[in-house]
PDB file of C-alpha atoms in Angstrom:
ATOM      1  CA  MET A 210     -11.113  29.919  54.432  1.00  0.00           C
ATOM      2  CA  LYS A 211     -13.575  26.758  53.016  1.00  0.00           C
ATOM      3  CA  ASP A 212     -15.888  27.576  51.320  1.00  0.00           C
ATOM      4  CA  LYS A 213     -19.561  27.301  52.243  1.00  0.00           C
ATOM      5  CA  LYS A 214     -21.778  27.208  49.382  1.00  0.00           C
ATOM      6  CA  LYS A 215     -23.799  24.322  48.501  1.00  0.00           C
ATOM      7  CA  LYS A 216     -25.963  23.158  45.905  1.00  0.00           C
ATOM      8  CA  ASN A 217     -29.166  22.358  47.136  1.00  0.00           C
ATOM      9  CA  ARG A 218     -30.094  19.237  49.118  1.00  0.00           C
ATOM     10  CA  LEU A 219     -33.147  17.361  49.955  1.00  0.00           C
ATOM     11  CA  TRP A 220     -32.506  15.849  53.693  1.00  0.00           C
ATOM     12  CA  SER A 221     -34.323  12.727  54.683  1.00  0.00           C
ATOM     13  CA  GLY A 222     -36.372  12.296  57.695  1.00  0.00           C
ATOM     14  CA  GLU A 223     -33.302  10.820  60.029  1.00  0.00           C
ATOM     15  CA  PHE A 224     -31.869  13.952  59.628  1.00  0.00           C
ATOM     16  CA  LYS A 225     -33.845  16.554  59.682  1.00  0.00           C
ATOM     17  CA  LEU A 226     -35.663  14.510  62.959  1.00  0.00           C
ATOM     18  CA  LYS A 227     -32.062  14.012  64.100  1.00  0.00           C
ATOM     19  CA  VAL A 228     -31.047  17.745  64.355  1.00  0.00           C
ATOM     20  CA  VAL A 229     -34.756  18.670  66.111  1.00  0.00           C
ATOM     21  CA  LEU A 230     -34.473  16.155  68.510  1.00  0.00           C
ATOM     22  CA  ASP A 231     -30.777  17.564  68.951  1.00  0.00           C
ATOM     23  CA  ILE A 232     -31.681  21.487  68.943  1.00  0.00           C
ATOM     24  CA  ILE A 233     -34.476  20.170  71.705  1.00  0.00           C
ATOM     25  CA  GLU A 234     -32.401  18.422  74.543  1.00  0.00           C
ATOM     26  CA  ASN A 235     -29.929  20.426  73.704  1.00  0.00           C
ATOM     27  CA  GLU A 236     -31.449  23.725  74.296  1.00  0.00           C
ATOM     28  CA  LEU A 237     -29.197  24.902  70.925  1.00  0.00           C
ATOM     29  CA  SER A 238     -30.771  27.773  68.878  1.00  0.00           C
ATOM     30  CA  TYR A 239     -31.645  27.592  65.179  1.00  0.00           C
ATOM     31  CA  SER A 240     -28.313  29.728  64.071  1.00  0.00           C
ATOM     32  CA  GLN A 241     -26.275  26.891  66.808  1.00  0.00           C
ATOM     33  CA  ALA A 242     -27.480  23.988  64.656  1.00  0.00           C
ATOM     34  CA  ALA A 243     -27.388  25.238  60.827  1.00  0.00           C
ATOM     35  CA  ARG A 244     -23.479  25.671  61.957  1.00  0.00           C
ATOM     36  CA  LYS A 245     -23.094  22.497  63.460  1.00  0.00           C
ATOM     37  CA  TYR A 246     -25.019  20.431  60.210  1.00  0.00           C
ATOM     38  CA  ASP A 247     -23.534  22.831  58.143  1.00  0.00           C
ATOM     39  CA  MET A 248     -26.710  23.550  56.579  1.00  0.00           C
ATOM     40  CA  TYR A 249     -26.061  26.708  54.525  1.00  0.00           C
ATOM     41  CA  LEU A 250     -27.793  28.372  51.326  1.00  0.00           C
ATOM     42  CA  THR A 251     -25.320  29.002  47.578  1.00  0.00           C
ATOM     43  CA  SER A 252     -25.094  32.818  48.561  1.00  0.00           C
ATOM     44  CA  GLY A 253     -23.105  31.539  51.051  1.00  0.00           C
ATOM     45  CA  SER A 254     -24.643  32.389  54.357  1.00  0.00           C
ATOM     46  CA  LEU A 255     -26.061  30.447  57.010  1.00  0.00           C
ATOM     47  CA  ASN A 256     -29.155  29.251  56.969  1.00  0.00           C
ATOM     48  CA  ASP A 257     -31.951  29.028  60.594  1.00  0.00           C
ATOM     49  CA  THR A 258     -34.577  29.389  58.986  1.00  0.00           C
ATOM     50  CA  LEU A 259     -34.390  25.865  58.021  1.00  0.00           C
ATOM     51  CA  PRO A 260     -34.180  24.141  61.574  1.00  0.00           C
ATOM     52  CA  ALA A 261     -36.559  26.754  62.596  1.00  0.00           C
ATOM     53  CA  ARG A 262     -39.038  25.080  60.067  1.00  0.00           C
ATOM     54  CA  TRP A 263     -38.780  21.776  60.746  1.00  0.00           C
ATOM     55  CA  VAL A 264     -38.892  22.089  64.488  1.00  0.00           C
ATOM     56  CA  TYR A 265     -41.633  23.842  63.894  1.00  0.00           C
ATOM     57  CA  GLN A 266     -43.001  20.594  61.820  1.00  0.00           C
ATOM     58  CA  TYR A 267     -42.441  18.348  64.711  1.00  0.00           C
ATOM     59  CA  ARG A 268     -44.274  20.377  66.907  1.00  0.00           C
ATOM     60  CA  LEU A 269     -47.404  20.756  65.291  1.00  0.00           C
ATOM     61  CA  TYR A 270     -47.190  17.151  63.361  1.00  0.00           C
ATOM     62  CA  GLY A 271     -45.300  14.502  65.326  1.00  0.00           C
ATOM     63  CA  LYS A 272     -41.847  12.911  63.446  1.00  0.00           C
ATOM     64  CA  GLU A 273     -43.807  11.781  61.258  1.00  0.00           C
ATOM     65  CA  ARG A 274     -44.306  14.100  59.087  1.00  0.00           C
ATOM     66  CA  PHE A 275     -40.566  14.089  58.231  1.00  0.00           C
ATOM     67  CA  PHE A 276     -41.380  10.953  56.861  1.00  0.00           C
ATOM     68  CA  GLN A 277     -43.603  11.767  54.663  1.00  0.00           C
ATOM     69  CA  THR A 278     -43.406  12.898  50.757  1.00  0.00           C
ATOM     70  CA  PRO A 279     -45.495  15.851  49.414  1.00  0.00           C
ATOM     71  CA  LYS A 280     -47.430  14.035  47.674  1.00  0.00           C
ATOM     72  CA  ASP A 281     -48.636  12.641  51.259  1.00  0.00           C
ATOM     73  CA  TYR A 282     -49.412  15.894  53.057  1.00  0.00           C
ATOM     74  CA  ARG A 283     -51.244  17.762  50.468  1.00  0.00           C
ATOM     75  CA  LYS A 284     -53.155  15.432  49.090  1.00  0.00           C
ATOM     76  CA  ASN A 285     -55.955  16.633  52.144  1.00  0.00           C
ATOM     77  CA  PRO A 286     -55.947  19.960  50.858  1.00  0.00           C
ATOM     78  CA  VAL A 287     -57.545  21.042  54.533  1.00  0.00           C
ATOM     79  CA  ARG A 288     -54.550  21.969  56.507  1.00  0.00           C
ATOM     80  CA  GLN A 289     -55.972  20.023  60.448  1.00  0.00           C
ATOM     81  CA  PHE A 290     -53.492  20.441  63.166  1.00  0.00           C
ATOM     82  CA  HIS A 291     -52.860  18.187  65.243  1.00  0.00           C
ATOM     83  CA  LYS A 292     -52.012  17.325  68.553  1.00  0.00           C
ATOM     84  CA  PRO A 293     -48.247  17.483  69.583  1.00  0.00           C
ATOM     85  CA  SER A 294     -47.072  14.288  71.123  1.00  0.00           C
ATOM     86  CA  LYS A 295     -46.849  13.303  74.562  1.00  0.00           C
ATOM     87  CA  GLU A 296     -43.115  13.379  74.160  1.00  0.00           C
ATOM     88  CA  VAL A 297     -42.984  17.355  73.173  1.00  0.00           C
ATOM     89  CA  GLU A 298     -46.031  18.116  75.971  1.00  0.00           C
ATOM     90  CA  GLN A 299     -45.156  16.862  79.135  1.00  0.00           C
ATOM     91  CA  ASP A 300     -41.559  18.151  77.906  1.00  0.00           C
ATOM     92  CA  LEU A 301     -43.254  21.483  76.947  1.00  0.00           C
ATOM     93  CA  GLU A 302     -45.731  20.635  80.883  1.00  0.00           C
ATOM     94  CA  LEU A 303     -42.371  20.417  82.512  1.00  0.00           C
ATOM     95  CA  LYS A 304     -40.514  23.278  81.249  1.00  0.00           C
ATOM     96  CA  VAL A 305     -43.295  24.990  81.900  1.00  0.00           C
ATOM     97  CA  LYS A 306     -43.520  23.739  85.523  1.00  0.00           C
ATOM     98  CA  HIS A 307     -39.701  24.331  85.310  1.00  0.00           C
ATOM     99  CA  LEU A 308     -40.534  28.234  84.867  1.00  0.00           C
ATOM    100  CA  GLU A 309     -43.386  29.073  86.926  1.00  0.00           C
ATOM    101  CA  MET A 310     -40.546  28.063  89.901  1.00  0.00           C
ATOM    102  CA  GLU A 311     -37.963  30.474  88.460  1.00  0.00           C
ATOM    103  CA  LEU A 312     -40.421  33.289  88.178  1.00  0.00           C
ATOM    104  CA  GLU A 313     -41.312  33.196  92.493  1.00  0.00           C
ATOM    105  CA  TYR A 314     -37.600  32.324  92.988  1.00  0.00           C
ATOM    106  CA  THR A 315     -37.435  34.947  91.253  1.00  0.00           C
ATOM    107  CA  LYS A 316     -39.933  37.675  93.011  1.00  0.00           C
ATOM    108  CA  LYS A 317     -38.586  35.958  96.257  1.00  0.00           C
ATOM    109  CA  LEU A 318     -35.002  37.625  95.645  1.00  0.00           C
ATOM    110  CA  ILE A 319     -36.763  40.856  94.471  1.00  0.00           C
ATOM    111  CA  ALA A 320     -38.870  41.380  97.286  1.00  0.00           C
ATOM    112  CA  LEU A 321     -36.035  40.299  99.571  1.00  0.00           C
ATOM    113  CA  VAL A 322     -33.573  42.532  98.109  1.00  0.00           C
ATOM    114  CA  GLN A 323     -35.730  45.721  99.096  1.00  0.00           C
ATOM    115  CA  LYS A 324     -36.568  45.384 101.980  1.00  0.00           C
ATOM    116  CA  GLN A 325     -32.752  45.103 102.445  1.00  0.00           C
ATOM    117  CA  GLU A 326     -31.965  48.412 101.267  1.00  0.00           C
ATOM    118  CA  ARG A 327     -34.729  49.631 102.852  1.00  0.00           C
ATOM    119  CA  THR A 328     -33.119  47.772 106.237  1.00  0.00           C
ATOM    120  CA  ASN A 329     -29.738  49.764 105.199  1.00  0.00           C
ATOM    121  CA  LYS A 330     -31.871  52.753 103.984  1.00  0.00           C
ATOM    122  CA  ASN A 331     -33.155  53.384 107.575  1.00  0.00           C
ATOM    123  CA  THR A 332     -30.308  52.620 109.459  1.00  0.00           C
ATOM    124  CA  LYS A 333     -28.147  55.768 107.337  1.00  0.00           C
TER     125      LYS A 333
END
Protein backbone atom coordinates (compact mmCIF):
# COMPACT_ATOMS: atom_id res chain seq x y z
CA MET A 1 0.00 0.00 0.00
CA LYS A 2 1.47 3.32 -0.99
CA ASP A 3 2.22 5.88 1.67
CA LYS A 4 -0.26 8.75 1.29
CA LYS A 5 1.41 11.01 3.84
CA LYS A 6 2.81 14.15 2.28
CA LYS A 7 4.72 17.11 3.61
CA ASN A 8 3.09 20.52 3.59
CA ARG A 9 3.07 21.84 0.06
CA LEU A 10 2.54 25.22 -1.51
CA TRP A 11 0.24 25.04 -4.49
CA SER A 12 0.91 27.24 -7.52
CA GLY A 13 -1.77 29.48 -8.95
CA GLU A 14 -1.74 27.49 -12.19
CA PHE A 15 -2.33 24.25 -10.29
CA LYS A 16 -5.21 25.71 -8.26
CA LEU A 17 -6.84 27.07 -11.42
CA LYS A 18 -6.41 23.70 -13.15
CA VAL A 19 -8.10 21.88 -10.26
CA VAL A 20 -10.97 24.40 -10.03
CA LEU A 21 -11.67 24.33 -13.76
CA ASP A 22 -11.58 20.52 -13.73
CA ILE A 23 -14.12 20.47 -10.90
CA ILE A 24 -16.43 22.94 -12.63
CA GLU A 25 -16.16 21.61 -16.19
CA ASN A 26 -16.28 17.90 -15.35
CA GLU A 27 -18.64 18.27 -12.37
CA LEU A 28 -16.26 16.45 -10.04
CA SER A 29 -16.94 16.29 -6.34
CA TYR A 30 -14.35 17.82 -4.05
CA SER A 31 -13.35 14.35 -2.88
CA GLN A 32 -12.93 13.11 -6.43
CA ALA A 33 -10.73 16.10 -7.28
CA ALA A 34 -8.65 15.66 -4.11
CA ARG A 35 -8.09 12.00 -4.96
CA LYS A 36 -7.30 12.77 -8.61
CA TYR A 37 -4.73 15.42 -7.70
CA ASP A 38 -3.29 13.48 -4.75
CA MET A 39 -4.26 15.92 -1.98
CA TYR A 40 -3.78 14.18 1.33
CA LEU A 41 -3.17 15.55 4.80
CA THR A 42 -0.09 14.55 6.76
CA SER A 43 -2.32 12.19 8.72
CA GLY A 44 -3.04 10.35 5.46
CA SER A 45 -6.68 11.37 5.21
CA LEU A 46 -8.10 12.96 2.09
CA ASN A 47 -8.05 16.78 2.02
CA ASP A 48 -11.27 17.60 0.17
CA THR A 49 -11.73 20.96 1.90
CA LEU A 50 -8.84 22.45 -0.04
CA PRO A 51 -10.48 22.15 -3.50
CA ALA A 52 -13.74 23.37 -1.96
CA ARG A 53 -11.99 26.48 -0.67
CA TRP A 54 -10.37 27.08 -4.06
CA VAL A 55 -13.70 26.82 -5.89
CA TYR A 56 -15.25 29.23 -3.39
CA GLN A 57 -12.40 31.70 -3.89
CA TYR A 58 -12.63 31.34 -7.67
CA ARG A 59 -16.35 32.05 -7.68
CA LEU A 60 -15.98 34.97 -5.30
CA TYR A 61 -12.80 36.65 -6.53
CA GLY A 62 -12.05 35.13 -9.95
CA LYS A 63 -8.89 33.45 -11.15
CA GLU A 64 -6.76 36.49 -10.26
CA ARG A 65 -6.91 35.46 -6.60
CA PHE A 66 -4.74 32.42 -7.28
CA PHE A 67 -1.92 34.55 -8.60
CA GLN A 68 -1.79 36.98 -5.67
CA THR A 69 0.36 36.55 -2.62
CA PRO A 70 -1.30 36.71 0.80
CA LYS A 71 0.46 40.03 1.27
CA ASP A 72 -1.29 41.38 -1.86
CA TYR A 73 -4.82 40.50 -0.80
CA ARG A 74 -4.31 41.45 2.85
CA LYS A 75 -3.31 45.03 2.02
CA ASN A 76 -6.93 46.11 2.02
CA PRO A 77 -8.30 45.24 5.48
CA VAL A 78 -11.91 45.74 4.37
CA ARG A 79 -12.86 42.73 2.29
CA GLN A 80 -15.06 43.64 -0.63
CA PHE A 81 -17.01 40.97 -2.43
CA HIS A 82 -16.35 40.98 -6.11
CA LYS A 83 -18.83 40.07 -8.78
CA PRO A 84 -18.23 36.64 -10.24
CA SER A 85 -16.46 36.65 -13.57
CA LYS A 86 -18.57 36.71 -16.76
CA GLU A 87 -17.75 33.11 -17.59
CA VAL A 88 -18.81 31.92 -14.14
CA GLU A 89 -21.97 34.01 -14.31
CA GLN A 90 -22.88 32.61 -17.73
CA ASP A 91 -22.19 29.06 -16.55
CA LEU A 92 -24.46 29.54 -13.53
CA GLU A 93 -27.24 31.04 -15.67
CA LEU A 94 -27.05 28.06 -18.01
CA LYS A 95 -27.24 25.64 -15.08
CA VAL A 96 -30.26 27.48 -13.65
CA LYS A 97 -32.08 27.26 -17.00
CA HIS A 98 -31.25 23.56 -17.25
CA LEU A 99 -32.53 22.90 -13.72
CA GLU A 100 -35.72 24.89 -14.38
CA MET A 101 -36.40 22.78 -17.48
CA GLU A 102 -35.68 19.60 -15.54
CA LEU A 103 -38.07 20.68 -12.77
CA GLU A 104 -40.88 21.40 -15.26
CA TYR A 105 -40.35 18.02 -16.90
CA THR A 106 -40.45 16.28 -13.52
CA LYS A 107 -43.66 18.06 -12.52
CA LYS A 108 -45.34 17.03 -15.77
CA LEU A 109 -44.14 13.46 -15.39
CA ILE A 110 -45.48 13.26 -11.82
CA ALA A 111 -48.84 14.64 -12.94
CA LEU A 112 -48.98 12.11 -15.77
CA VAL A 113 -48.14 9.19 -13.46
CA GLN A 114 -50.77 10.32 -10.93
CA LYS A 115 -53.38 10.60 -13.68
CA GLN A 116 -52.47 7.12 -14.91
CA GLU A 117 -52.78 5.72 -11.37
CA ARG A 118 -56.22 7.33 -10.91
CA THR A 119 -57.33 5.89 -14.23
CA ASN A 120 -56.12 2.43 -13.22
CA LYS A 121 -57.96 2.66 -9.86
CA ASN A 122 -61.22 3.69 -11.52
CA THR A 123 -61.11 0.85 -14.07
CA LYS A 124 -60.60 -1.83 -11.41
